[in-house]
Amino acid sequence: MDLKSLYQEILNEHNLTPAHKGVMENPTFTLHGVNPSCGDNIYLQLKVDENGIISEGSFNGSGCAVSQASVDMMLDDVIGKSKEEALRLAQLFMDMIQGKVTDDEKLEELDEAAALKNISFMPARVKCAVLGWHTMQEMLTSGKTEGEGISSHCDL
């Protein structure tokens, strides 16, 4: 199987049968993420335990296959990780998408999300791919909780 076919298979799997799509009860954080350039729209929810570990995650909303698959892959990567580790992975993903990191060994940390590395050659899809990751970064660095109604606009 060539790389393009593998990319398409992973993207389709996460878009058509996302493991983390749904609404969570009693999340620690909820943040609305919007990509105004193409209409991608997600509500990201995370539960973070008393030790700072992301114990659960979900998303809801609508958008293109890239945005929906990317946020699902992100949740695969960050559930079970500390907030700090999730933020480090988000930065690695952003650097990959912007073409700043190309070392396949380093990108293995992103697991299936590394399949999106060629998005950097498709400028119209970059904001789609980073929406969930950017929303999570905003969520974890703002310190605001569900009731405070913040939203994130993806403006790379």
Tab-separated table of N, CA and C in Angstrom, residues 26-122:
chain	number	residue	atom	x	y	z
A	26	ASN	N	-20.428	15.959	32.352
A	26	ASN	CA	-19.557	16.585	33.348
A	26	ASN	C	-18.105	16.753	32.914
A	27	PRO	N	-17.856	17.375	31.748
A	27	PRO	CA	-16.470	17.602	31.353
A	27	PRO	C	-15.815	18.653	32.253
A	28	THR	N	-14.518	18.577	32.376
A	28	THR	CA	-13.760	19.608	33.086
A	28	THR	C	-13.674	20.866	32.229
A	29	PHE	N	-13.470	20.666	30.925
A	29	PHE	CA	-13.330	21.765	29.974
A	29	PHE	C	-14.206	21.518	28.754
A	30	THR	N	-14.798	22.585	28.248
A	30	THR	CA	-15.491	22.562	26.962
A	30	THR	C	-15.081	23.828	26.226
A	31	LEU	N	-14.724	23.673	24.974
A	31	LEU	CA	-14.340	24.842	24.190
A	31	LEU	C	-14.856	24.681	22.772
A	32	HIS	N	-15.435	25.746	22.257
A	32	HIS	CA	-15.958	25.794	20.896
A	32	HIS	C	-14.834	26.266	19.981
A	33	GLY	N	-14.515	25.480	18.976
A	33	GLY	CA	-13.495	25.842	18.002
A	33	GLY	C	-14.120	26.061	16.643
A	34	VAL	N	-13.718	27.141	15.983
A	34	VAL	CA	-14.299	27.501	14.687
A	34	VAL	C	-13.185	27.821	13.700
A	35	ASN	N	-13.336	27.315	12.492
A	35	ASN	CA	-12.468	27.685	11.380
A	35	ASN	C	-13.329	28.522	10.443
A	36	PRO	N	-13.285	29.853	10.578
A	36	PRO	CA	-14.189	30.699	9.798
A	36	PRO	C	-13.948	30.646	8.290
A	37	SER	N	-12.771	30.207	7.866
A	37	SER	CA	-12.498	30.205	6.431
A	37	SER	C	-13.260	29.115	5.685
A	38	CYS	N	-13.648	28.029	6.380
A	38	CYS	CA	-14.400	26.991	5.649
A	38	CYS	C	-15.590	26.447	6.427
A	39	GLY	N	-15.836	26.950	7.622
A	39	GLY	CA	-17.025	26.556	8.356
A	39	GLY	C	-16.881	25.368	9.285
A	40	ASP	N	-15.655	24.845	9.462
A	40	ASP	CA	-15.463	23.774	10.434
A	40	ASP	C	-15.847	24.303	11.812
A	41	ASN	N	-16.505	23.469	12.583
A	41	ASN	CA	-17.108	23.910	13.836
A	41	ASN	C	-17.096	22.724	14.803
A	42	ILE	N	-16.306	22.809	15.885
A	42	ILE	CA	-16.273	21.702	16.834
A	42	ILE	C	-16.488	22.206	18.261
A	43	TYR	N	-17.009	21.334	19.074
A	43	TYR	CA	-17.091	21.532	20.514
A	43	TYR	C	-16.226	20.434	21.115
A	44	LEU	N	-15.114	20.825	21.700
A	44	LEU	CA	-14.176	19.878	22.282
A	44	LEU	C	-14.418	19.804	23.782
A	45	GLN	N	-14.463	18.598	24.326
A	45	GLN	CA	-14.660	18.406	25.759
A	45	GLN	C	-13.579	17.477	26.292
A	46	LEU	N	-13.014	17.854	27.437
A	46	LEU	CA	-12.022	17.021	28.102
A	46	LEU	C	-12.348	16.891	29.574
A	47	LYS	N	-12.058	15.718	30.123
A	47	LYS	CA	-12.068	15.514	31.570
A	47	LYS	C	-10.621	15.381	31.988
A	48	VAL	N	-10.233	16.207	32.950
A	48	VAL	CA	-8.877	16.171	33.472
A	48	VAL	C	-8.982	15.847	34.954
A	49	ASP	N	-8.253	14.813	35.386
A	49	ASP	CA	-8.357	14.391	36.782
A	49	ASP	C	-7.507	15.272	37.704
A	50	GLU	N	-7.542	14.974	38.984
A	50	GLU	CA	-6.849	15.791	39.987
A	50	GLU	C	-5.330	15.764	39.828
A	51	ASN	N	-4.810	14.797	39.069
A	51	ASN	CA	-3.373	14.726	38.816
A	51	ASN	C	-2.975	15.396	37.506
A	52	GLY	N	-3.939	16.040	36.838
A	52	GLY	CA	-3.653	16.720	35.579
A	52	GLY	C	-3.606	15.796	34.373
A	53	ILE	N	-4.171	14.588	34.514
A	53	ILE	CA	-4.193	13.617	33.411
A	53	ILE	C	-5.530	13.716	32.675
A	54	ILE	N	-5.468	13.752	31.355
A	54	ILE	CA	-6.687	13.777	30.541
A	54	ILE	C	-7.264	12.364	30.550
A	55	SER	N	-8.368	12.193	31.252
A	55	SER	CA	-8.937	10.853	31.410
A	55	SER	C	-9.981	10.521	30.345
A	56	GLU	N	-10.626	11.540	29.792
A	56	GLU	CA	-11.631	11.331	28.740
A	56	GLU	C	-11.615	12.526	27.800
A	57	GLY	N	-12.094	12.290	26.582
A	57	GLY	CA	-12.209	13.372	25.617
A	57	GLY	C	-13.269	13.054	24.588
A	58	SER	N	-13.933	14.090	24.120
A	58	SER	CA	-14.923	13.917	23.064
A	58	SER	C	-15.034	15.209	22.265
A	59	PHE	N	-15.666	15.088	21.100
A	59	PHE	CA	-15.938	16.275	20.285
A	59	PHE	C	-17.275	16.084	19.610
A	60	ASN	N	-17.844	17.199	19.227
A	60	ASN	CA	-19.074	17.211	18.481
A	60	ASN	C	-18.988	18.384	17.524
A	61	GLY	N	-19.811	18.393	16.520
A	61	GLY	CA	-19.799	19.492	15.566
A	61	GLY	C	-19.787	18.966	14.155
A	62	SER	N	-19.424	19.854	13.247
A	62	SER	CA	-19.428	19.485	11.836
A	62	SER	C	-18.241	20.128	11.134
A	63	GLY	N	-17.921	19.575	9.998
A	63	GLY	CA	-16.816	20.118	9.221
A	63	GLY	C	-16.356	19.122	8.188
A	64	CYS	N	-15.288	19.467	7.524
A	64	CYS	CA	-14.751	18.612	6.475
A	64	CYS	C	-14.107	17.368	7.082
A	65	ALA	N	-13.819	16.405	6.233
A	65	ALA	CA	-13.227	15.147	6.676
A	65	ALA	C	-11.906	15.367	7.402
A	66	VAL	N	-11.100	16.311	6.945
A	66	VAL	CA	-9.795	16.552	7.565
A	66	VAL	C	-9.962	17.058	8.990
A	67	SER	N	-10.846	18.020	9.212
A	67	SER	CA	-11.006	18.575	10.566
A	67	SER	C	-11.578	17.534	11.521
A	68	GLN	N	-12.543	16.765	11.068
A	68	GLN	CA	-13.181	15.771	11.930
A	68	GLN	C	-12.221	14.616	12.240
A	69	ALA	N	-11.506	14.145	11.244
A	69	ALA	CA	-10.546	13.057	11.465
A	69	ALA	C	-9.386	13.508	12.341
A	70	SER	N	-8.906	14.713	12.121
A	70	SER	CA	-7.760	15.214	12.884
A	70	SER	C	-8.076	15.328	14.373
A	71	VAL	N	-9.249	15.853	14.735
A	71	VAL	CA	-9.601	15.978	16.151
A	71	VAL	C	-9.789	14.595	16.769
A	72	ASP	N	-10.299	13.639	16.019
A	72	ASP	CA	-10.447	12.281	16.543
A	72	ASP	C	-9.074	11.650	16.795
A	73	MET	N	-8.151	11.834	15.859
A	73	MET	CA	-6.781	11.330	16.034
A	73	MET	C	-6.105	11.996	17.227
A	74	MET	N	-6.332	13.298	17.374
A	74	MET	CA	-5.757	14.039	18.496
A	74	MET	C	-6.205	13.431	19.814
A	75	LEU	N	-7.502	13.146	19.933
A	75	LEU	CA	-8.008	12.576	21.175
A	75	LEU	C	-7.400	11.197	21.429
A	76	ASP	N	-7.196	10.402	20.380
A	76	ASP	CA	-6.483	9.129	20.546
A	76	ASP	C	-5.119	9.368	21.187
A	77	ASP	N	-4.445	10.427	20.750
A	77	ASP	CA	-3.087	10.715	21.219
A	77	ASP	C	-3.031	11.263	22.644
A	78	VAL	N	-4.013	12.057	23.054
A	78	VAL	CA	-3.873	12.779	24.326
A	78	VAL	C	-4.597	12.146	25.511
A	79	ILE	N	-5.588	11.296	25.275
A	79	ILE	CA	-6.266	10.653	26.401
A	79	ILE	C	-5.264	9.744	27.112
A	80	GLY	N	-5.191	9.920	28.424
A	80	GLY	CA	-4.222	9.176	29.229
A	80	GLY	C	-2.922	9.920	29.462
A	81	LYS	N	-2.793	11.090	28.830
A	81	LYS	CA	-1.577	11.892	28.960
A	81	LYS	C	-1.827	13.076	29.903
A	82	SER	N	-0.753	13.637	30.416
A	82	SER	CA	-0.863	14.845	31.237
A	82	SER	C	-1.166	16.038	30.339
A	83	LYS	N	-1.659	17.106	30.942
A	83	LYS	CA	-1.921	18.331	30.171
A	83	LYS	C	-0.642	18.802	29.495
A	84	GLU	N	0.479	18.728	30.206
A	84	GLU	CA	1.758	19.180	29.649
A	84	GLU	C	2.167	18.352	28.441
A	85	GLU	N	1.981	17.028	28.539
A	85	GLU	CA	2.321	16.148	27.425
A	85	GLU	C	1.393	16.407	26.240
A	86	ALA	N	0.116	16.636	26.507
A	86	ALA	CA	-0.833	16.949	25.431
A	86	ALA	C	-0.434	18.235	24.722
A	87	LEU	N	-0.013	19.230	25.483
A	87	LEU	CA	0.427	20.495	24.876
A	87	LEU	C	1.706	20.301	24.063
A	88	ARG	N	2.603	19.450	24.537
A	88	ARG	CA	3.833	19.167	23.791
A	88	ARG	C	3.502	18.468	22.473
A	89	LEU	N	2.572	17.493	22.508
A	89	LEU	CA	2.162	16.810	21.286
A	89	LEU	C	1.463	17.770	20.319
A	90	ALA	N	0.671	18.687	20.867
A	90	ALA	CA	0.006	19.681	20.021
A	90	ALA	C	1.041	20.551	19.308
A	91	GLN	N	2.075	20.945	20.016
A	91	GLN	CA	3.121	21.769	19.394
A	91	GLN	C	3.859	20.975	18.321
A	92	LEU	N	4.124	19.697	18.591
A	92	LEU	CA	4.767	18.843	17.600
A	92	LEU	C	3.881	18.724	16.353
A	93	PHE	N	2.573	18.557	16.554
A	93	PHE	CA	1.646	18.472	15.424
A	93	PHE	C	1.662	19.780	14.623
A	94	MET	N	1.599	20.914	15.322
A	94	MET	CA	1.621	22.218	14.637
A	94	MET	C	2.917	22.380	13.843
A	95	ASP	N	4.034	22.011	14.459
A	95	ASP	CA	5.322	22.114	13.761
A	95	ASP	C	5.354	21.211	12.533
A	96	MET	N	4.774	20.013	12.643
A	96	MET	CA	4.722	19.091	11.502
A	96	MET	C	3.892	19.692	10.369
A	97	ILE	N	2.720	20.207	10.705
A	97	ILE	CA	1.825	20.769	9.694
A	97	ILE	C	2.458	21.982	9.012
A	98	GLN	N	3.255	22.731	9.756
A	98	GLN	CA	3.907	23.909	9.184
A	98	GLN	C	5.227	23.560	8.503
A	99	GLY	N	5.550	22.257	8.434
A	99	GLY	CA	6.767	21.821	7.749
A	99	GLY	C	8.036	22.043	8.529
A	100	LYS	N	7.936	22.346	9.820
A	100	LYS	CA	9.117	22.614	10.646
A	100	LYS	C	9.761	21.336	11.172
A	101	VAL	N	9.002	20.241	11.249
A	101	VAL	CA	9.509	18.945	11.705
A	101	VAL	C	9.164	17.922	10.641
A	102	THR	N	10.190	17.244	10.141
A	102	THR	CA	9.961	16.231	9.111
A	102	THR	C	10.556	14.881	9.499
A	103	ASP	N	11.238	14.813	10.620
A	103	ASP	CA	11.890	13.586	11.082
A	103	ASP	C	10.830	12.539	11.431
A	104	ASP	N	10.748	11.485	10.613
A	104	ASP	CA	9.726	10.453	10.810
A	104	ASP	C	9.809	9.800	12.184
A	105	GLU	N	11.024	9.641	12.702
A	105	GLU	CA	11.173	9.031	14.024
A	105	GLU	C	10.528	9.896	15.099
A	106	LYS	N	10.705	11.206	15.013
A	106	LYS	CA	10.085	12.129	15.967
A	106	LYS	C	8.564	12.138	15.788
A	107	LEU	N	8.117	12.086	14.536
A	107	LEU	CA	6.686	12.147	14.248
A	107	LEU	C	5.938	10.886	14.664
A	108	GLU	N	6.650	9.795	14.915
A	108	GLU	CA	6.007	8.568	15.385
A	108	GLU	C	5.235	8.795	16.682
A	109	GLU	N	5.644	9.805	17.455
A	109	GLU	CA	4.949	10.128	18.704
A	109	GLU	C	3.499	10.518	18.448
A	110	LEU	N	3.206	11.002	17.256
A	110	LEU	CA	1.852	11.434	16.903
A	110	LEU	C	0.978	10.281	16.425
A	111	ASP	N	1.545	9.099	16.323
A	111	ASP	CA	0.822	7.913	15.898
A	111	ASP	C	0.124	8.195	14.561
A	112	GLU	N	-1.164	7.892	14.434
A	112	GLU	CA	-1.859	8.061	13.160
A	112	GLU	C	-1.958	9.517	12.711
A	113	ALA	N	-1.900	10.455	13.633
A	113	ALA	CA	-1.962	11.873	13.262
A	113	ALA	C	-0.780	12.265	12.381
A	114	ALA	N	0.309	11.515	12.450
A	114	ALA	CA	1.467	11.792	11.588
A	114	ALA	C	1.120	11.589	10.114
A	115	ALA	N	0.061	10.841	9.831
A	115	ALA	CA	-0.371	10.635	8.448
A	115	ALA	C	-0.813	11.940	7.792
A	116	LEU	N	-1.073	12.957	8.599
A	116	LEU	CA	-1.513	14.252	8.063
A	116	LEU	C	-0.340	15.178	7.714
A	117	LYS	N	0.883	14.680	7.770
A	117	LYS	CA	2.035	15.564	7.559
A	117	LYS	C	2.049	16.234	6.191
A	118	ASN	N	1.497	15.591	5.177
A	118	ASN	CA	1.505	16.205	3.847
A	118	ASN	C	0.460	17.299	3.679
A	119	ILE	N	-0.352	17.529	4.690
A	119	ILE	CA	-1.298	18.652	4.671
A	119	ILE	C	-0.524	19.965	4.521
A	120	SER	N	0.726	19.980	4.972
A	120	SER	CA	1.524	21.201	4.853
A	120	SER	C	1.660	21.645	3.393
A	121	PHE	N	1.461	20.728	2.446
A	121	PHE	CA	1.533	21.066	1.019
A	121	PHE	C	0.173	21.459	0.455
A	122	MET	N	-0.849	21.476	1.317
A	122	MET	CA	-2.207	21.846	0.901
A	122	MET	C	-2.676	23.011	1.772
